[in-house]
Coordinates of C-alpha atoms in Angstrom, one line a residue:
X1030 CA 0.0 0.0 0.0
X1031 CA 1.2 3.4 -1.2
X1032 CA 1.0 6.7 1.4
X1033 CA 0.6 10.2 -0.1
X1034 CA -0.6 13.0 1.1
X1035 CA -2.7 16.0 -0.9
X1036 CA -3.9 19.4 -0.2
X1037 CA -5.9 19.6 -3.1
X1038 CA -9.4 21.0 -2.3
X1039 CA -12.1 18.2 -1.8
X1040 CA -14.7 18.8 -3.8
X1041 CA -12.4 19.0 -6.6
X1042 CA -10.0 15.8 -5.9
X1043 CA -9.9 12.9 -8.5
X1044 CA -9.9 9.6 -6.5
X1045 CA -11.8 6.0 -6.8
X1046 CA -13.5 6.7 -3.4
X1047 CA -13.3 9.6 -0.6
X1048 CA -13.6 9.1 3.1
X1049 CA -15.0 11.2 5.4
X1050 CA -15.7 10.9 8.8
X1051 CA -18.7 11.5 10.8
X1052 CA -19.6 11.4 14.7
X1053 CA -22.8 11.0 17.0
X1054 CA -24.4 13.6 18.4
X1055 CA -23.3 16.8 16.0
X1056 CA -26.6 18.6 15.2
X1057 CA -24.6 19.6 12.2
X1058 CA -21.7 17.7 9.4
X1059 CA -18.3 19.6 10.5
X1060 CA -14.9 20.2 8.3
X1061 CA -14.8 18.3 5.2
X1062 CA -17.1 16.3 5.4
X1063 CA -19.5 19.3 5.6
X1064 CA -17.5 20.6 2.7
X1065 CA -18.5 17.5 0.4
X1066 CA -21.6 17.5 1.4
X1067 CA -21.8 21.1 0.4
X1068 CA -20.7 20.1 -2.7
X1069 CA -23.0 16.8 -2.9
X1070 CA -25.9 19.2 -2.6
X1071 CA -26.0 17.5 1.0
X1072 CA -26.8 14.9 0.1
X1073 CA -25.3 13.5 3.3
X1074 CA -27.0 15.7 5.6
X1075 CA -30.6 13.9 4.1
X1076 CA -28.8 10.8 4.7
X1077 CA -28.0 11.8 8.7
X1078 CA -31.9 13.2 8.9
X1079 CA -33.4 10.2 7.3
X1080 CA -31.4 8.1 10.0
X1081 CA -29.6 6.0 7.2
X1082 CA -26.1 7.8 8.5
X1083 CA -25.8 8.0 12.2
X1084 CA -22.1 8.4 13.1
X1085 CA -22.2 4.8 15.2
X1086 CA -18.5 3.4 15.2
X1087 CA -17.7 1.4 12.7
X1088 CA -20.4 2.4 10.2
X1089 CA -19.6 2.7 6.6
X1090 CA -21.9 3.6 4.0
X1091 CA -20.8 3.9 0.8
X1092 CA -22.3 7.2 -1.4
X1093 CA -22.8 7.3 -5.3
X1094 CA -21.7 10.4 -6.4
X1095 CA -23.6 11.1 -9.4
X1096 CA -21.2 13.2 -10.9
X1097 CA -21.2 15.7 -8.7
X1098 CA -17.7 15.8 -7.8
X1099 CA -14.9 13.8 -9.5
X1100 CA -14.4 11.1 -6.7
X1101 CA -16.7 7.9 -8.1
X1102 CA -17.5 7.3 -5.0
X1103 CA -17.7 8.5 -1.0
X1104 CA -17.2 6.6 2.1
X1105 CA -19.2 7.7 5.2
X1106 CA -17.3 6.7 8.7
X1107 CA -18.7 6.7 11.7
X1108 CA -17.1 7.4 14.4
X1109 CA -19.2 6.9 17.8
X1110 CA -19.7 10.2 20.1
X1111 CA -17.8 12.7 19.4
X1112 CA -17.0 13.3 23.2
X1113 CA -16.1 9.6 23.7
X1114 CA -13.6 9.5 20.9
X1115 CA -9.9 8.5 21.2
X1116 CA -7.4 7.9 18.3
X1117 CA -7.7 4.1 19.5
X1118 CA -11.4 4.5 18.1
X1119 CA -10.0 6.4 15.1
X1120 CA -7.6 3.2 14.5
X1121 CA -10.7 0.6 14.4
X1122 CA -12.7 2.6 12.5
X1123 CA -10.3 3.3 9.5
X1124 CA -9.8 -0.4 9.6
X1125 CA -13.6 -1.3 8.9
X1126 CA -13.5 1.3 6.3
X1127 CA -10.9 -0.2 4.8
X1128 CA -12.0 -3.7 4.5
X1129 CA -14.9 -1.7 2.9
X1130 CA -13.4 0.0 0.5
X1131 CA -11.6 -3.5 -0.3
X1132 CA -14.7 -5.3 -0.7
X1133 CA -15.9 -2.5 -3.1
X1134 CA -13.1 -2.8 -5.5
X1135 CA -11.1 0.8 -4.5
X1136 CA -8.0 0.7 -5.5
X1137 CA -7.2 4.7 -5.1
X1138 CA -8.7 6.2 -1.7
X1139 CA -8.6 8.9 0.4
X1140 CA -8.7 10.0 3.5
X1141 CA -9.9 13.4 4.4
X1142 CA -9.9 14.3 8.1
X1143 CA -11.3 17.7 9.3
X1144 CA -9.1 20.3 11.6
X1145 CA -11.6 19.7 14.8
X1146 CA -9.5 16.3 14.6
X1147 CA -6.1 17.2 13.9
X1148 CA -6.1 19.7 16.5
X1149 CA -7.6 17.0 19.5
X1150 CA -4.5 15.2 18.8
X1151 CA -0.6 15.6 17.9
X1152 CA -1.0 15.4 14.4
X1153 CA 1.5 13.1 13.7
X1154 CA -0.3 10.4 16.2
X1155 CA -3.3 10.6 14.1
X1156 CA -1.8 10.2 11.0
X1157 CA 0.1 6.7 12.3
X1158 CA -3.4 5.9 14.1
X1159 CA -5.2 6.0 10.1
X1160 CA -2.3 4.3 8.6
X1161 CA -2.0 1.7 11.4
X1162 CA -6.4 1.0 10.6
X1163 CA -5.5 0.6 7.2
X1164 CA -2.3 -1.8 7.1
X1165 CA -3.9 -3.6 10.0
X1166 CA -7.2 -4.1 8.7
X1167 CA -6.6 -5.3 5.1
X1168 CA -3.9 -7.9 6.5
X1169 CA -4.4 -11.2 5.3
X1170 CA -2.6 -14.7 6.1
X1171 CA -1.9 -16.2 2.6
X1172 CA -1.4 -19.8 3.7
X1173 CA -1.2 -22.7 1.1
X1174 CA -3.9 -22.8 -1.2
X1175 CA -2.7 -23.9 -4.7
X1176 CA -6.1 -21.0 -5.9
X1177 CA -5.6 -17.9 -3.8
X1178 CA -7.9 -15.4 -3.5
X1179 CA -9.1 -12.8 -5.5
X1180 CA -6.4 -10.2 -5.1
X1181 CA -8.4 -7.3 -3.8
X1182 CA -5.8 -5.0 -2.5
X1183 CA -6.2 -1.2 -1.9
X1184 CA -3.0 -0.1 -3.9
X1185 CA -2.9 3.8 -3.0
X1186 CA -4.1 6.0 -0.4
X1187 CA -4.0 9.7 0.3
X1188 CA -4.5 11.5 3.1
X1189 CA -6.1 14.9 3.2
X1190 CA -5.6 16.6 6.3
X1191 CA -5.6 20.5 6.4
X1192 CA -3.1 22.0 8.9
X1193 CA -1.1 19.5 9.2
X1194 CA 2.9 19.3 8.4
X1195 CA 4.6 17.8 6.3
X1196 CA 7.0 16.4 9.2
X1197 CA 3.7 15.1 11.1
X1198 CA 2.9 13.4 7.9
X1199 CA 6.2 12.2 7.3
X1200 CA 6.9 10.3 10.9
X1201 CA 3.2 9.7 11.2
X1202 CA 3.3 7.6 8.3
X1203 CA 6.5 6.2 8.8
X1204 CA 5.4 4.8 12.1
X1205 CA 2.1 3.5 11.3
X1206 CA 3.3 1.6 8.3
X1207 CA 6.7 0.2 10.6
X1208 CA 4.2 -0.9 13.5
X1209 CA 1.9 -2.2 11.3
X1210 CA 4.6 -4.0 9.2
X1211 CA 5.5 -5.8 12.4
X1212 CA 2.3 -6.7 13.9
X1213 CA 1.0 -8.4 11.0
X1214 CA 5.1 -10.5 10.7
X1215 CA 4.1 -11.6 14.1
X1216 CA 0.5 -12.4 12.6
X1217 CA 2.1 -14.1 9.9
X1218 CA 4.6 -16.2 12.0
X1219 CA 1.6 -17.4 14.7
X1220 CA -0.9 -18.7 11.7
X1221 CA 2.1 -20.9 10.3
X1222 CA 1.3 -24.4 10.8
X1223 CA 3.9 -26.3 13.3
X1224 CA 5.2 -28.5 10.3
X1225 CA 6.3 -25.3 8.1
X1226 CA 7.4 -23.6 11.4
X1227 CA 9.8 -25.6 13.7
X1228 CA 12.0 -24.3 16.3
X1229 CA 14.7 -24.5 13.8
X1230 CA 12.3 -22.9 11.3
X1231 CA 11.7 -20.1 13.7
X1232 CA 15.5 -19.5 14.3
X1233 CA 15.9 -18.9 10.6
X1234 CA 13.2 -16.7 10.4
X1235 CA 14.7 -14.5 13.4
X1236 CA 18.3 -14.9 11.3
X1237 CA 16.3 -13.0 8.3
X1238 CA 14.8 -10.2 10.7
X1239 CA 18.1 -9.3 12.2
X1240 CA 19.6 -9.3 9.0
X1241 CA 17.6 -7.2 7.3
X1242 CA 17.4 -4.7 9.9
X1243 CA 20.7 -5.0 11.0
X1244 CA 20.3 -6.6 14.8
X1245 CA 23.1 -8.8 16.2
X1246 CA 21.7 -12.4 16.4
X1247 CA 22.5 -15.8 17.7
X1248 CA 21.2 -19.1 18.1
X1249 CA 22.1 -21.6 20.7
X1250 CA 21.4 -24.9 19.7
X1251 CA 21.0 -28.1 21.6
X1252 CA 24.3 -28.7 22.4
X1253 CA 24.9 -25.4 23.1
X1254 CA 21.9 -25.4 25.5
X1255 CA 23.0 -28.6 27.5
X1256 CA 26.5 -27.0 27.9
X1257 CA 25.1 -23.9 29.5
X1258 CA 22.6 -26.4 31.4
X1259 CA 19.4 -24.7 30.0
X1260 CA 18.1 -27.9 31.8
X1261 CA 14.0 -26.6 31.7
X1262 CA 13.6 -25.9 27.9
X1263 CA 15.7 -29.0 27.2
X1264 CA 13.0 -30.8 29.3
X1265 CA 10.1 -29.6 28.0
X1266 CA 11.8 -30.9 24.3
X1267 CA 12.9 -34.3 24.9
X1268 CA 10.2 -36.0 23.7
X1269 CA 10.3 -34.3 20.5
X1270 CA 12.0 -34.8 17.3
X1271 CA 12.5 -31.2 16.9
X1272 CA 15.5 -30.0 18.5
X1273 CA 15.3 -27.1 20.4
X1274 CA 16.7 -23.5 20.3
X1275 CA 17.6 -20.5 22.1
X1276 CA 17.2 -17.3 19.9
X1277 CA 19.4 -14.0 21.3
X1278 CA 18.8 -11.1 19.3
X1279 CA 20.7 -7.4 20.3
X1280 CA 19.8 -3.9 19.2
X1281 CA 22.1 -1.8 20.6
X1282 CA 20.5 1.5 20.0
X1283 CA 22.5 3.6 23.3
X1284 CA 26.1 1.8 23.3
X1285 CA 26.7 4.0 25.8
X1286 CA 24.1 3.2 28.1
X1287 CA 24.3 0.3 30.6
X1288 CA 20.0 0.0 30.9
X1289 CA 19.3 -3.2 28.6
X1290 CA 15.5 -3.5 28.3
X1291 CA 15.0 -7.5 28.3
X1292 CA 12.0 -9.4 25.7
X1293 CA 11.4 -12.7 26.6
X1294 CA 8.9 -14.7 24.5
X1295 CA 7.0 -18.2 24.5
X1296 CA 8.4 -20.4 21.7
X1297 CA 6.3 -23.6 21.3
X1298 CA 5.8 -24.4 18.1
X1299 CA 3.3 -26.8 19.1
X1300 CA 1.5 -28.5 22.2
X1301 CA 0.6 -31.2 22.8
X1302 CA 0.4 -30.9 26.5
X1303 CA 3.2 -33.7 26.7
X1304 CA 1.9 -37.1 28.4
X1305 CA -0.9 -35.0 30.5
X1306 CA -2.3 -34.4 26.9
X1307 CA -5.0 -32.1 25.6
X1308 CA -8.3 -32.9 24.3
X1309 CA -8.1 -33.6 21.0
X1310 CA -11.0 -31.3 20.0
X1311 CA -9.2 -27.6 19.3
X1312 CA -5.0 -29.1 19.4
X1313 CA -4.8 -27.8 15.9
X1314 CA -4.7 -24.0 17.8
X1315 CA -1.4 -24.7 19.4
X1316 CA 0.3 -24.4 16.8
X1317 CA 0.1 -20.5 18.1
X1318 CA 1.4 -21.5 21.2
X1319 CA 4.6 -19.2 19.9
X1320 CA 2.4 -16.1 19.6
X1321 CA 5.1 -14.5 22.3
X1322 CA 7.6 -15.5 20.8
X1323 CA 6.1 -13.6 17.0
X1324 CA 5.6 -10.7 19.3
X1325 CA 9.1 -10.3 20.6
X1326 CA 10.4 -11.2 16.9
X1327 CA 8.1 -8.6 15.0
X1328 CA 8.7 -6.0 18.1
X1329 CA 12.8 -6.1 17.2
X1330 CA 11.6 -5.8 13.5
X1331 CA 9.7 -2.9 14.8
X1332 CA 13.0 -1.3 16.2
X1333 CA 15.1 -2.1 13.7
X1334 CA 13.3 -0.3 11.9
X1335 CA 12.7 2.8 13.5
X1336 CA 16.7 3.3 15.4
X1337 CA 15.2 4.4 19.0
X1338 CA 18.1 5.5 21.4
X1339 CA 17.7 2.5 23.8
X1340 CA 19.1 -1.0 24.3
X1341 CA 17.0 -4.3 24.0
X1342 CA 17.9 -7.9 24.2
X1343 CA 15.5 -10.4 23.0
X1344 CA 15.4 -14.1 24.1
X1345 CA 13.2 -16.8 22.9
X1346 CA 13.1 -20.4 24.2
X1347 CA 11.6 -22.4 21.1
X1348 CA 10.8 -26.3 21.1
X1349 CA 7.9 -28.2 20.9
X1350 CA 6.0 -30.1 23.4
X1351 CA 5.7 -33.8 22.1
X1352 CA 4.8 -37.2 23.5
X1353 CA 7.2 -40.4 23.8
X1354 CA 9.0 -42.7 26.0
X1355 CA 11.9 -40.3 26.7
X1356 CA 9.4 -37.4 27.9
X1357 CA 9.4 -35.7 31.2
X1358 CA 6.4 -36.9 34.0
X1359 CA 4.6 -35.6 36.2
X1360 CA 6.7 -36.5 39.8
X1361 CA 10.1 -35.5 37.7
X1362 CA 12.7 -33.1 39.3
X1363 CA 14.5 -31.2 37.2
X1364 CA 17.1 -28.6 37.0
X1365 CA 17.2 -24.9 35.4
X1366 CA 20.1 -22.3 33.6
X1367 CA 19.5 -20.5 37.2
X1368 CA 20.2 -23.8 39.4
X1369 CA 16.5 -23.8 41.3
X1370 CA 15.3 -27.2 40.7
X1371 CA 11.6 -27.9 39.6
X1372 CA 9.2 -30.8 40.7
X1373 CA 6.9 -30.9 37.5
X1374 CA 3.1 -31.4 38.1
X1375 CA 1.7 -31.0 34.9
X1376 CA 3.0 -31.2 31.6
X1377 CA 0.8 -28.7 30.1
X1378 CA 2.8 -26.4 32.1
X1379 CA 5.5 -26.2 30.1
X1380 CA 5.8 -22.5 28.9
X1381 CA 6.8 -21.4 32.4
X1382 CA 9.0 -23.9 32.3
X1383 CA 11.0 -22.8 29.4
X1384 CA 10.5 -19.3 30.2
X1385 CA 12.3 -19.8 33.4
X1386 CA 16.0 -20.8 31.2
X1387 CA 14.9 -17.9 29.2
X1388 CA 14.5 -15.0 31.6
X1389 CA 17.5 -16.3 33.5
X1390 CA 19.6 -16.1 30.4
X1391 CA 18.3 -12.5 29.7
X1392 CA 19.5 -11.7 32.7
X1393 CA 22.9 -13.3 32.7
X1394 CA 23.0 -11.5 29.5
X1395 CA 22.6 -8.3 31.1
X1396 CA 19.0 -6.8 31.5
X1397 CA 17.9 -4.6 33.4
X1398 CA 14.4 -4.5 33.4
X1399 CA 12.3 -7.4 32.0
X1400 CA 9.2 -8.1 30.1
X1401 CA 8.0 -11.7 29.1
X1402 CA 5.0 -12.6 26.8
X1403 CA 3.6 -15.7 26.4
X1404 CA 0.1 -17.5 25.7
X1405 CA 0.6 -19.2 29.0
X1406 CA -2.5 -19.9 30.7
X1407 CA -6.2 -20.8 29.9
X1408 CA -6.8 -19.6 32.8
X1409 CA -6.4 -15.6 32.1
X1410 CA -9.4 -16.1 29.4
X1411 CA -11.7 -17.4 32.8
X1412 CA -10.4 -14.1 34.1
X1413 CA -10.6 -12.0 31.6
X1414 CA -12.2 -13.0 28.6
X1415 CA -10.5 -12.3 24.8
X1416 CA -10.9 -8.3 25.5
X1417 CA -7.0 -8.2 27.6
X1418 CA -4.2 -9.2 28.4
X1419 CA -3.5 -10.1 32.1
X1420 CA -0.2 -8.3 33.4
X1421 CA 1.7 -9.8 36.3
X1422 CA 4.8 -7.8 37.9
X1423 CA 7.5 -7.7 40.9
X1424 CA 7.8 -3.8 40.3
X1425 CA 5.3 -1.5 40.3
X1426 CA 6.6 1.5 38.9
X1427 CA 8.2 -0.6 36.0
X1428 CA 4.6 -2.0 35.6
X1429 CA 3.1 1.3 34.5
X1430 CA 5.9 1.8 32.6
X1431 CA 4.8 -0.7 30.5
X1432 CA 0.9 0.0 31.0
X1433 CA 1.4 3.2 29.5
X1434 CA 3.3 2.2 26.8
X1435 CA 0.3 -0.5 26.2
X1436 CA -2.6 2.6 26.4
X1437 CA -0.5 4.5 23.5
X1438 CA -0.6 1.0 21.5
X1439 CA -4.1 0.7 22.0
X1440 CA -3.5 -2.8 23.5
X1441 CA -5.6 -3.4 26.8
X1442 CA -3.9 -5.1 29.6
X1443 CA -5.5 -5.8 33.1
X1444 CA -3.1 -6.1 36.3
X1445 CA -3.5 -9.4 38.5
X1446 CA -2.3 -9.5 42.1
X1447 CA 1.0 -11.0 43.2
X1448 CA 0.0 -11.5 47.0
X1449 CA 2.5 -13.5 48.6
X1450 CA 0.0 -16.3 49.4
X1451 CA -0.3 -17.3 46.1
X1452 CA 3.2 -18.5 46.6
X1453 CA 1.9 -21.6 48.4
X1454 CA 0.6 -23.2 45.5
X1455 CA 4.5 -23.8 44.0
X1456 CA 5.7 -24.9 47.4
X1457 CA 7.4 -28.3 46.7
X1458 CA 8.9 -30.8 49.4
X1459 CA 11.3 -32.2 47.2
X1460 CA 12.6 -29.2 44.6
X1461 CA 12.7 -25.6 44.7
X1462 CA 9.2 -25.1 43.5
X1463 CA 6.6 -26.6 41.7
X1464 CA 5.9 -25.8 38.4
X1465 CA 1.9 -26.1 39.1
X1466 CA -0.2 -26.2 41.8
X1467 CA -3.8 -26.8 40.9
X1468 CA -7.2 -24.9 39.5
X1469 CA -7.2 -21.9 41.9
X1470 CA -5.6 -18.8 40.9
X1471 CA -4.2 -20.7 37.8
X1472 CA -3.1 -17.3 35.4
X1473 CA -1.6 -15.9 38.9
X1474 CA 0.3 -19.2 39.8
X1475 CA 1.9 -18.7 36.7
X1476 CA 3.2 -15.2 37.3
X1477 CA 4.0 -16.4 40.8
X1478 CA 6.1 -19.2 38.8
X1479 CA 8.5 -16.7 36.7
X1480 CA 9.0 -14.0 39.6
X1481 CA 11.4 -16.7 40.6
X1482 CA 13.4 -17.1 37.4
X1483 CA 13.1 -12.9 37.6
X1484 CA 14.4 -11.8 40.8
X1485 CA 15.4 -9.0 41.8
X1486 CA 15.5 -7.3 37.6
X1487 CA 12.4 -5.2 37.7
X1488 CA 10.0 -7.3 35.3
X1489 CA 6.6 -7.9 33.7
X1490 CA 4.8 -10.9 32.7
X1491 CA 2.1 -10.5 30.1
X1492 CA 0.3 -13.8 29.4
X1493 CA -1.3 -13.3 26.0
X1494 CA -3.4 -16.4 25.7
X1495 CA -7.0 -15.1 25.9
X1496 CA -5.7 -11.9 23.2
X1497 CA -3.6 -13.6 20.8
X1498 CA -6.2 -14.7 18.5
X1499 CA -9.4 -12.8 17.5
X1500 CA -12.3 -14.8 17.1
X1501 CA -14.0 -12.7 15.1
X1502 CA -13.6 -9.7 12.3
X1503 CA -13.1 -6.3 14.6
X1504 CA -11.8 -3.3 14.3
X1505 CA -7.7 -3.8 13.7
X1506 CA -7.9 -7.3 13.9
X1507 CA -9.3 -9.9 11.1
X1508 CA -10.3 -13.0 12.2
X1509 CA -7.2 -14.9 13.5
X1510 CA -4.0 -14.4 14.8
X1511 CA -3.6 -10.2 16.2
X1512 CA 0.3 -10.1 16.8
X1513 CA -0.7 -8.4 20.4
X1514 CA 2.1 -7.0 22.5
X1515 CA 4.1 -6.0 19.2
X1516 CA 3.0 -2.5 19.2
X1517 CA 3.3 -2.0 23.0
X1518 CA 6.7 -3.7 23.1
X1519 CA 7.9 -1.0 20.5
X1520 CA 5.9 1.8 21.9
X1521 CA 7.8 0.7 25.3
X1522 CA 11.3 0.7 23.7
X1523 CA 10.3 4.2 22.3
X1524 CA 9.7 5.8 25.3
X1525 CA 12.7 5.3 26.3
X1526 CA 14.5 7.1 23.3
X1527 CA 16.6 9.6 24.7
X1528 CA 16.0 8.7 28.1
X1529 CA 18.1 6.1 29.1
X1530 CA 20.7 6.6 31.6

């Protein structure tokens, strides 16, 4: 998709379709979308009276010009009330518009947005918010059809905004199009099926990103991994044919800083739940049970990309969790990178487990402050449904840190208690901790579980499993995979451009 930007006069523009935007509540059409309708003999307003147009979010309805201007056609967006709106609404809303305009057959659109929006917002945020609707809501997964579809694509699109800059235009667009580029790589990588995307797989696929964006990269392999005695991750993979990996990636944005920010993300490739195996019904989903690990991947892309003055290690545990003889059991002991031993209760509770090697490693590898994401527990969907992420942390100022680079992404997260009690459910009589203690507090128990492998580094657990996959079409995200935590982990790593110590 191609960005432009025009200050040619409305009603005077030749495009395939025009947008314009429209919100609940205004007793009268405001900016230029009053202007068109001016020039559409208002043809809109009788729309709005009649009660066919009433600004609700996420209504489109597409106008017939009739010659009366040279754009074939007009887009109506609603917007929901005016007073309630935020450029998160803005983002879902240009996304619905442009599946529309899709569906339609537009290949040339634009956007026209009227100066009673610019000026609620810095202009350059709105301008990444429409280009962020627009990448993110046409994305599609490809997959393996021999007949694709129909290739629909919406090849241009301008953006008419009076009063803004060309430098709000310019970084604006830059941004949208770099965050959305990564959110939909992470899409991409979570809808591959576990046979096209192995933990080896995966570690060539993190190769290419570094490459191309120019991040230091390595991967550990298994021999590698049992000489360093990742002893968890190389657990969790025994009873697979896949080998495991260990993927380091550096950005090293602020050599001469000594703050490392630290991304730790959940690489299985697939579940099976080892020999405490899942119900057959619904297995074919984890092969997303790597959706952390496609966040950190397509967060570094997201860096790369954009050069913010910080430092950020990335570390991703990948294997897959099989079934044979030479599995671990429930009853097992085993060992970790950080020495705490680990009496295994459950199988299916393997995440944490490889998690552990990996936030230990991030550490030895210097971070300072941590961040994990992983689709780790059913459990946070009893919690809190598909609508957010549940966040888990030893450090509460570190936790809004991250929070507030989550309500900038426009990615919800919810915090969950870390009362010491919940400790009791890992206490083990013959290892360090258990790795599971039962149904109560199950997303918490988790949390409770890393803190360990955490210490003392300021750190945030985000477990992704209830918002990793939509289950319907909405707003930003097509049905599918949504590549959440991408945007925040970026957002997060540019905040702290220019501020590091």
């Amino acid at each position: 998709m191609e960005w432009k930007v025009t200050g040619e006069a409305l009603a005077s523009l030749v495009t395939d379709c025009l947008l314009v935007v429209h919100t609940q509540g205004e007793e009268a059409l405001q900016g230029c979308t009053r202007e068109v309708d001016e020039a559409l003999d208002h043809r809109i307003s009788r729309l709005v009276t009649e009660g066919e147009i009433t600004g609700k979010h996420g209504e489109v309805t597409l106008i017939h010009n009739w010659g009366k201007i040279p754009a074939k056609r007009l887009l109506v967006l609603g917007l929901g009330k005016g007073g309630e709106l935020d450029l998160d609404k803005v983002k879902n809303g240009m996304a619905i518009a442009a599946r529309k305009a899709r569906a339609a057959g537009v290949k040339q659109l634009t956007v026209a947005c009227s100066p009673t929006l610019n000026n609620r917002w810095n202009p350059a945020d709105l301008v990444q918010a429409v280009v962020e609707g627009f990448e993110l809501g046409v994305y599609r997964y490809r997959g393996y059809k021999e007949e694709q579809q129909e290739d629909r694509s919406l090849d241009t699109v301008w953006l008419a905004m009076p009063g803004v800059t060309d430098s709000a235009f310019a970084a604006g667009i830059e941004r949208g199009r770099v965050f959305a580029a990564a959110t939909n790589t992470a899409r991409d990588l979570t809808h591959e099926p576990a046979n096209k995307l192995t933990p080896s797989i995966l570690a060539e696929r993190a190769l290419e990103i570094a490459d191309r964006y120019g991040i230091e990269a390595e991967v550990l392999d298994e021999q590698k991994l049992n000489e360093l005695g990742m002893d968890a991750l190389l657990a969790v993979s025994r009873a697979s044919a896949e080998a495991p990996r260990m993927i380091v990636l550096h950005y090293r944005g602020a050599p001469e800083s000594k703050e490392i920010l630290g991304w730790v993300g959940k690489g299985v490739t697939f579940d099976s739940g080892g020999i405490q195996v899942k119900p057959g019904r619904g297995m074919e989903e984890m092969k997303g049970d790597m959706a952390g690990a496609a966040a950190v991947l397509g967060a570094m892309q997201a860096i790369g990309a954009l050069k913010p003055h910080c430092n950020v290690t990335a570390v991703i545990p990948t294997c897959e969790n099989m079934i044979n003889g030479n599995g671990y059991r429930p009853g097992d002991v085993i060992s970790s990178f950080s020495g705490k031993t680990i009496e295994i209760q459950h199988t299916d509770a393997e995440g944490r487990l490889i998690l552990a090697d990996g936030l230990a490693y991030a550490r030895r590898l210097g971070a300072t402050s941590l961040v994990n994401v992983a689709t780790l527990t059913g459990a946070v969907i009893v919690a809190l449904g598909y609508a957010a992420t549940g966040l888990m942390t030893n450090d509460e100022k570190w936790a809004e840190e991250v929070k507030a680079a989550a309500r900038v992404a426009g990615e919800k997260m919810w915090e969950l208690p870390m009362f010491e009690e919940y400790g009791e459910y890992l206490k083990s009589e013959v290892a360090d901790l258990k790795n599971e203690g039962g149904a109560p507090a199950g997303s918490i128990q988790g949390g409770m579980f890393l803190k360990h492998f955490a210490e003392e580094t300021p750190w945030v657990h985000l477990d992704i499993a209830g918002t990793a996959e939509s289950k319907k079409e909405s707003g930003i995200h097509p049905k599918g995979s949504t590549g959440v935590a991408v945007r925040t982990l970026a957002q997060l790593a540019m905040r702290f451009d220019g501020q590091v110590k």
